Amino acid sequence: MTEPTRENTHDEAHGGGLGARLNWLRAAVLGANDGVVSTAGLVVGVAGATDDRSALLTAGLAGLLAGSMSMAAGEYVSVSTQRDSEKAALAAERRELAADPEAELRELTGLLEQRGLSREVAREAAEQLTARDALRAHARVELGIDPDALTNPWHAAWASFLAFTAGALLPLLAIVLPPTGLRLPVTVGSVLVALAFTGWASARTGSSAVRPAMLRNVGGGALAMAVTYAAGSLLGAAGV
């Protein structure tokens, strides 16, 4: 009767670890995607108003720095809030275990029953998990938290900063390096290819359909560049 217990805890730990890795990968892909789209929209919009290389470089760098810092700050605040919530939940669970361990044992037994174990096996598994580490057992089974792998806001901030920067560099370089007549087509083409890749990557990490994700990504990026280019062209024609 001990085998189901080992299988349950094994799956729980690995499932949580895999979920965390997928979340980080998805966040990196989305950060790079944001860097590509926002910077491409910015530099293409400026290109609609002027072909001055210095103006394009200045706008692109400003957009890259502002976007990467904004992403990093937002991710730091968001993940810090999540980490605080996780710590608060663990502290509350620790108090409950100290105040009424028998009630917590019954609760853990019920949770394991909901996962498909019989009453007898669930009770034995709950007793063994509680004897080994009651807080960790409740954290994983009840709260879905791994106490040894709480989210790190600094890691999240740096990951978002680097992912956005990597994505933003593509349209920035594509708009300033080629000759004047090739800047726009090179930028648009490279951006659409990059968006097709990030759409594919986000679909693969989320185990969803690849084609719709790629089409949404490419279509959204193309629309963003078309709108900003049109706006830049109108402003340039108006002499603004």
Tab-separated table of C-alpha atoms in Angstrom:
chain	number	residue	atom	x	y	z
A	1	MET	CA	0.000	0.000	0.000
A	2	THR	CA	3.045	2.241	0.034
A	3	GLU	CA	3.567	2.261	-3.773
A	4	PRO	CA	0.643	4.619	-4.544
A	5	THR	CA	2.027	7.039	-1.964
A	6	ARG	CA	5.426	7.192	-3.618
A	7	GLU	CA	3.874	7.578	-7.043
A	8	ASN	CA	1.629	10.397	-5.842
A	9	THR	CA	4.405	12.448	-4.261
A	10	HIS	CA	6.707	11.763	-7.192
A	11	ASP	CA	4.167	13.020	-9.704
A	12	GLU	CA	3.339	16.024	-7.549
A	13	ALA	CA	6.916	17.206	-7.318
A	14	HIS	CA	7.751	16.668	-10.957
A	15	GLY	CA	4.474	18.125	-12.159
A	16	GLY	CA	5.072	21.295	-10.176
A	17	GLY	CA	8.651	21.584	-11.415
A	18	LEU	CA	7.625	21.066	-15.022
A	19	GLY	CA	4.834	23.627	-14.690
A	20	ALA	CA	7.257	26.197	-13.283
A	21	ARG	CA	9.750	25.622	-16.116
A	22	LEU	CA	7.019	25.932	-18.731
A	23	ASN	CA	5.802	29.180	-17.145
A	24	TRP	CA	9.308	30.655	-17.260
A	25	LEU	CA	9.763	29.565	-20.871
A	26	ARG	CA	6.392	30.970	-21.874
A	27	ALA	CA	7.207	34.274	-20.119
A	28	ALA	CA	10.532	34.483	-21.987
A	29	VAL	CA	8.851	33.838	-25.344
A	30	LEU	CA	6.154	36.422	-24.651
A	31	GLY	CA	8.739	38.952	-23.470
A	32	ALA	CA	10.726	38.538	-26.679
A	33	ASN	CA	7.517	38.802	-28.681
A	34	ASP	CA	6.628	42.068	-26.936
A	35	GLY	CA	10.104	43.397	-27.672
A	36	VAL	CA	9.757	42.590	-31.368
A	37	VAL	CA	6.259	44.038	-31.797
A	38	SER	CA	6.596	47.220	-29.732
A	39	THR	CA	10.010	48.200	-31.080
A	40	ALA	CA	9.051	47.330	-34.651
A	41	GLY	CA	5.929	49.459	-34.371
A	42	LEU	CA	7.970	52.333	-32.999
A	43	VAL	CA	10.778	52.341	-35.563
A	44	VAL	CA	8.466	51.679	-38.509
A	45	GLY	CA	6.298	54.573	-37.368
A	46	VAL	CA	9.313	56.864	-37.222
A	47	ALA	CA	10.445	55.540	-40.625
A	48	GLY	CA	7.122	56.667	-42.020
A	49	ALA	CA	7.975	60.235	-41.019
A	50	THR	CA	11.723	60.347	-41.693
A	51	ASP	CA	14.575	58.297	-43.132
A	52	ASP	CA	17.173	59.910	-40.890
A	53	ARG	CA	19.310	57.141	-39.408
A	54	SER	CA	20.041	59.058	-36.188
A	55	ALA	CA	16.349	59.629	-35.535
A	56	LEU	CA	15.580	55.950	-36.143
A	57	LEU	CA	18.419	54.811	-33.872
A	58	THR	CA	17.417	57.226	-31.114
A	59	ALA	CA	13.768	56.172	-31.242
A	60	GLY	CA	14.657	52.494	-31.335
A	61	LEU	CA	17.079	52.667	-28.410
A	62	ALA	CA	14.641	54.725	-26.364
A	63	GLY	CA	11.897	52.199	-27.040
A	64	LEU	CA	14.192	49.278	-26.216
A	65	LEU	CA	15.322	50.738	-22.895
A	66	ALA	CA	11.889	51.964	-21.860
A	67	GLY	CA	10.234	48.677	-22.775
A	68	SER	CA	12.830	46.428	-21.154
A	69	MET	CA	12.851	48.446	-17.933
A	70	SER	CA	9.055	48.545	-17.848
A	71	MET	CA	8.850	44.785	-18.389
A	72	ALA	CA	11.442	44.123	-15.687
A	73	ALA	CA	9.776	46.417	-13.166
A	74	GLY	CA	6.334	44.995	-13.880
A	75	GLU	CA	7.541	41.423	-13.588
A	76	TYR	CA	9.379	42.204	-10.341
A	77	VAL	CA	6.263	43.723	-8.766
A	78	SER	CA	4.009	40.919	-10.020
A	79	VAL	CA	6.251	38.071	-8.889
A	80	SER	CA	6.992	39.783	-5.554
A	81	THR	CA	3.250	39.891	-4.913
A	82	GLN	CA	2.961	36.216	-5.842
A	83	ARG	CA	5.873	35.300	-3.558
A	84	ASP	CA	4.330	37.263	-0.670
A	85	SER	CA	1.055	35.404	-1.210
A	86	GLU	CA	2.859	32.062	-1.232
A	87	LYS	CA	4.687	32.910	2.003
A	88	ALA	CA	1.451	34.045	3.641
A	89	ALA	CA	-0.302	30.828	2.612
A	90	LEU	CA	2.552	28.716	4.006
A	91	ALA	CA	2.535	30.680	7.270
A	92	ALA	CA	-1.217	30.164	7.623
A	93	GLU	CA	-0.834	26.450	6.909
A	94	ARG	CA	1.936	26.221	9.504
A	95	ARG	CA	-0.343	27.799	12.134
A	96	GLU	CA	-3.191	25.447	11.260
A	97	LEU	CA	-0.922	22.425	11.582
A	98	ALA	CA	0.241	23.587	14.987
A	99	ALA	CA	-3.290	24.377	16.199
A	100	ASP	CA	-5.135	21.247	15.028
A	101	PRO	CA	-2.927	18.590	13.426
A	102	GLU	CA	-5.687	15.957	13.438
A	103	ALA	CA	-8.049	18.183	11.452
A	104	GLU	CA	-5.265	18.889	8.987
A	105	LEU	CA	-4.615	15.149	8.650
A	106	ARG	CA	-8.284	14.585	7.833
A	107	GLU	CA	-8.154	17.423	5.321
A	108	LEU	CA	-5.099	15.937	3.605
A	109	THR	CA	-6.798	12.538	3.530
A	110	GLY	CA	-9.824	14.072	1.829
A	111	LEU	CA	-7.665	15.822	-0.743
A	112	LEU	CA	-5.891	12.587	-1.607
A	113	GLU	CA	-9.261	10.841	-1.906
A	114	GLN	CA	-10.306	13.476	-4.427
A	115	ARG	CA	-7.273	12.484	-6.468
A	116	GLY	CA	-8.582	8.957	-6.838
A	117	LEU	CA	-7.204	7.071	-3.836
A	118	SER	CA	-9.462	4.866	-1.736
A	119	ARG	CA	-10.262	6.026	1.807
A	120	GLU	CA	-7.872	3.530	3.385
A	121	VAL	CA	-4.983	4.239	1.007
A	122	ALA	CA	-5.544	7.999	1.262
A	123	ARG	CA	-5.422	7.829	5.059
A	124	GLU	CA	-2.208	5.816	5.051
A	125	ALA	CA	-0.632	8.106	2.450
A	126	ALA	CA	-1.640	11.195	4.455
A	127	GLU	CA	-0.142	9.730	7.638
A	128	GLN	CA	3.129	8.905	5.912
A	129	LEU	CA	3.367	12.298	4.224
A	130	THR	CA	2.572	14.052	7.505
A	131	ALA	CA	5.185	12.042	9.368
A	132	ARG	CA	7.791	12.911	6.754
A	133	ASP	CA	7.009	16.649	6.424
A	134	ALA	CA	3.496	17.852	7.178
A	135	LEU	CA	3.966	21.395	5.896
A	136	ARG	CA	5.489	20.291	2.601
A	137	ALA	CA	2.715	17.732	2.099
A	138	HIS	CA	-0.035	20.306	2.619
A	139	ALA	CA	1.813	22.917	0.569
A	140	ARG	CA	2.054	20.639	-2.437
A	141	VAL	CA	-1.254	18.816	-2.245
A	142	GLU	CA	-3.512	21.548	-0.850
A	143	LEU	CA	-1.866	24.783	-2.021
A	144	GLY	CA	0.019	23.663	-5.118
A	145	ILE	CA	3.202	25.293	-3.781
A	146	ASP	CA	6.695	23.818	-3.576
A	147	PRO	CA	8.237	25.387	-0.428
A	148	ASP	CA	11.713	24.743	-1.825
A	149	ALA	CA	11.036	26.529	-5.111
A	150	LEU	CA	9.214	29.771	-4.354
A	151	THR	CA	9.118	32.285	-7.172
A	152	ASN	CA	12.073	34.688	-7.305
A	153	PRO	CA	11.198	38.256	-8.371
A	154	TRP	CA	14.767	39.134	-9.333
A	155	HIS	CA	15.054	36.138	-11.621
A	156	ALA	CA	11.741	37.074	-13.208
A	157	ALA	CA	12.804	40.700	-13.667
A	158	TRP	CA	16.109	39.815	-15.318
A	159	ALA	CA	14.467	37.187	-17.522
A	160	SER	CA	11.892	39.712	-18.757
A	161	PHE	CA	14.535	42.396	-19.270
A	162	LEU	CA	16.767	40.109	-21.331
A	163	ALA	CA	13.902	38.558	-23.311
A	164	PHE	CA	12.459	41.956	-24.250
A	165	THR	CA	15.905	43.307	-25.152
A	166	ALA	CA	16.669	40.303	-27.346
A	167	GLY	CA	13.392	40.729	-29.187
A	168	ALA	CA	13.759	44.498	-29.551
A	169	LEU	CA	17.264	44.284	-31.015
A	170	LEU	CA	15.984	42.634	-34.194
A	171	PRO	CA	13.817	45.484	-35.529
A	172	LEU	CA	16.279	48.073	-34.223
A	173	LEU	CA	19.188	46.606	-36.166
A	174	ALA	CA	17.005	45.875	-39.181
A	175	ILE	CA	15.934	49.518	-39.475
A	176	VAL	CA	19.372	51.164	-39.042
A	177	LEU	CA	21.836	48.810	-40.743
A	178	PRO	CA	20.510	48.375	-44.314
A	179	PRO	CA	20.690	51.095	-46.985
A	180	THR	CA	17.856	53.620	-46.953
A	181	GLY	CA	15.795	51.983	-49.678
A	182	LEU	CA	15.920	48.562	-48.045
A	183	ARG	CA	15.263	49.533	-44.421
A	184	LEU	CA	11.507	49.135	-44.436
A	185	PRO	CA	11.233	45.851	-46.373
A	186	VAL	CA	14.098	44.284	-44.401
A	187	THR	CA	12.530	45.339	-41.111
A	188	VAL	CA	9.038	44.170	-42.006
A	189	GLY	CA	10.269	40.862	-43.399
A	190	SER	CA	12.551	40.059	-40.455
A	191	VAL	CA	9.905	41.050	-37.931
A	192	LEU	CA	7.239	38.844	-39.529
A	193	VAL	CA	9.638	35.886	-39.578
A	194	ALA	CA	10.509	36.481	-35.921
A	195	LEU	CA	6.821	36.706	-34.981
A	196	ALA	CA	6.096	33.467	-36.808
A	197	PHE	CA	8.826	31.828	-34.718
A	198	THR	CA	7.632	33.246	-31.391
A	199	GLY	CA	4.074	32.218	-32.269
A	200	TRP	CA	5.306	28.699	-32.963
A	201	ALA	CA	7.336	28.649	-29.737
A	202	SER	CA	4.465	29.912	-27.566
A	203	ALA	CA	2.126	27.296	-29.051
A	204	ARG	CA	4.630	24.510	-28.483
A	205	THR	CA	5.263	25.475	-24.861
A	206	GLY	CA	1.521	25.666	-24.237
A	207	SER	CA	0.766	22.451	-26.176
A	208	SER	CA	-1.742	24.302	-28.361
A	209	ALA	CA	-2.331	24.453	-32.116
A	210	VAL	CA	0.668	25.955	-33.898
A	211	ARG	CA	-0.913	27.396	-37.038
A	212	PRO	CA	-3.500	29.673	-35.356
A	213	ALA	CA	-0.882	30.962	-32.910
A	214	MET	CA	1.519	31.818	-35.729
A	215	LEU	CA	-1.202	33.504	-37.794
A	216	ARG	CA	-2.374	35.581	-34.798
A	217	ASN	CA	1.168	36.654	-34.026
A	218	VAL	CA	2.079	37.564	-37.577
A	219	GLY	CA	-1.260	39.269	-38.208
A	220	GLY	CA	-1.045	41.326	-35.019
A	221	GLY	CA	2.510	42.426	-35.752
A	222	ALA	CA	1.686	43.316	-39.361
A	223	LEU	CA	-1.304	45.369	-38.218
A	224	ALA	CA	0.771	47.190	-35.598
A	225	MET	CA	3.443	48.126	-38.151
A	226	ALA	CA	0.851	49.188	-40.720
A	227	VAL	CA	-0.917	51.463	-38.254
A	228	THR	CA	2.239	53.101	-36.921
A	229	TYR	CA	3.692	53.523	-40.410
A	230	ALA	CA	0.501	55.181	-41.593
A	231	ALA	CA	0.515	57.486	-38.564
A	232	GLY	CA	4.169	58.364	-39.113
A	233	SER	CA	3.606	59.019	-42.808
A	234	LEU	CA	0.677	61.354	-42.077
A	235	LEU	CA	2.683	63.253	-39.468
A	236	GLY	CA	5.655	63.477	-41.781
A	237	ALA	CA	3.524	64.738	-44.637
A	238	ALA	CA	2.005	67.336	-42.306
A	239	GLY	CA	5.469	68.520	-41.336
A	240	VAL	CA	5.007	67.654	-37.660
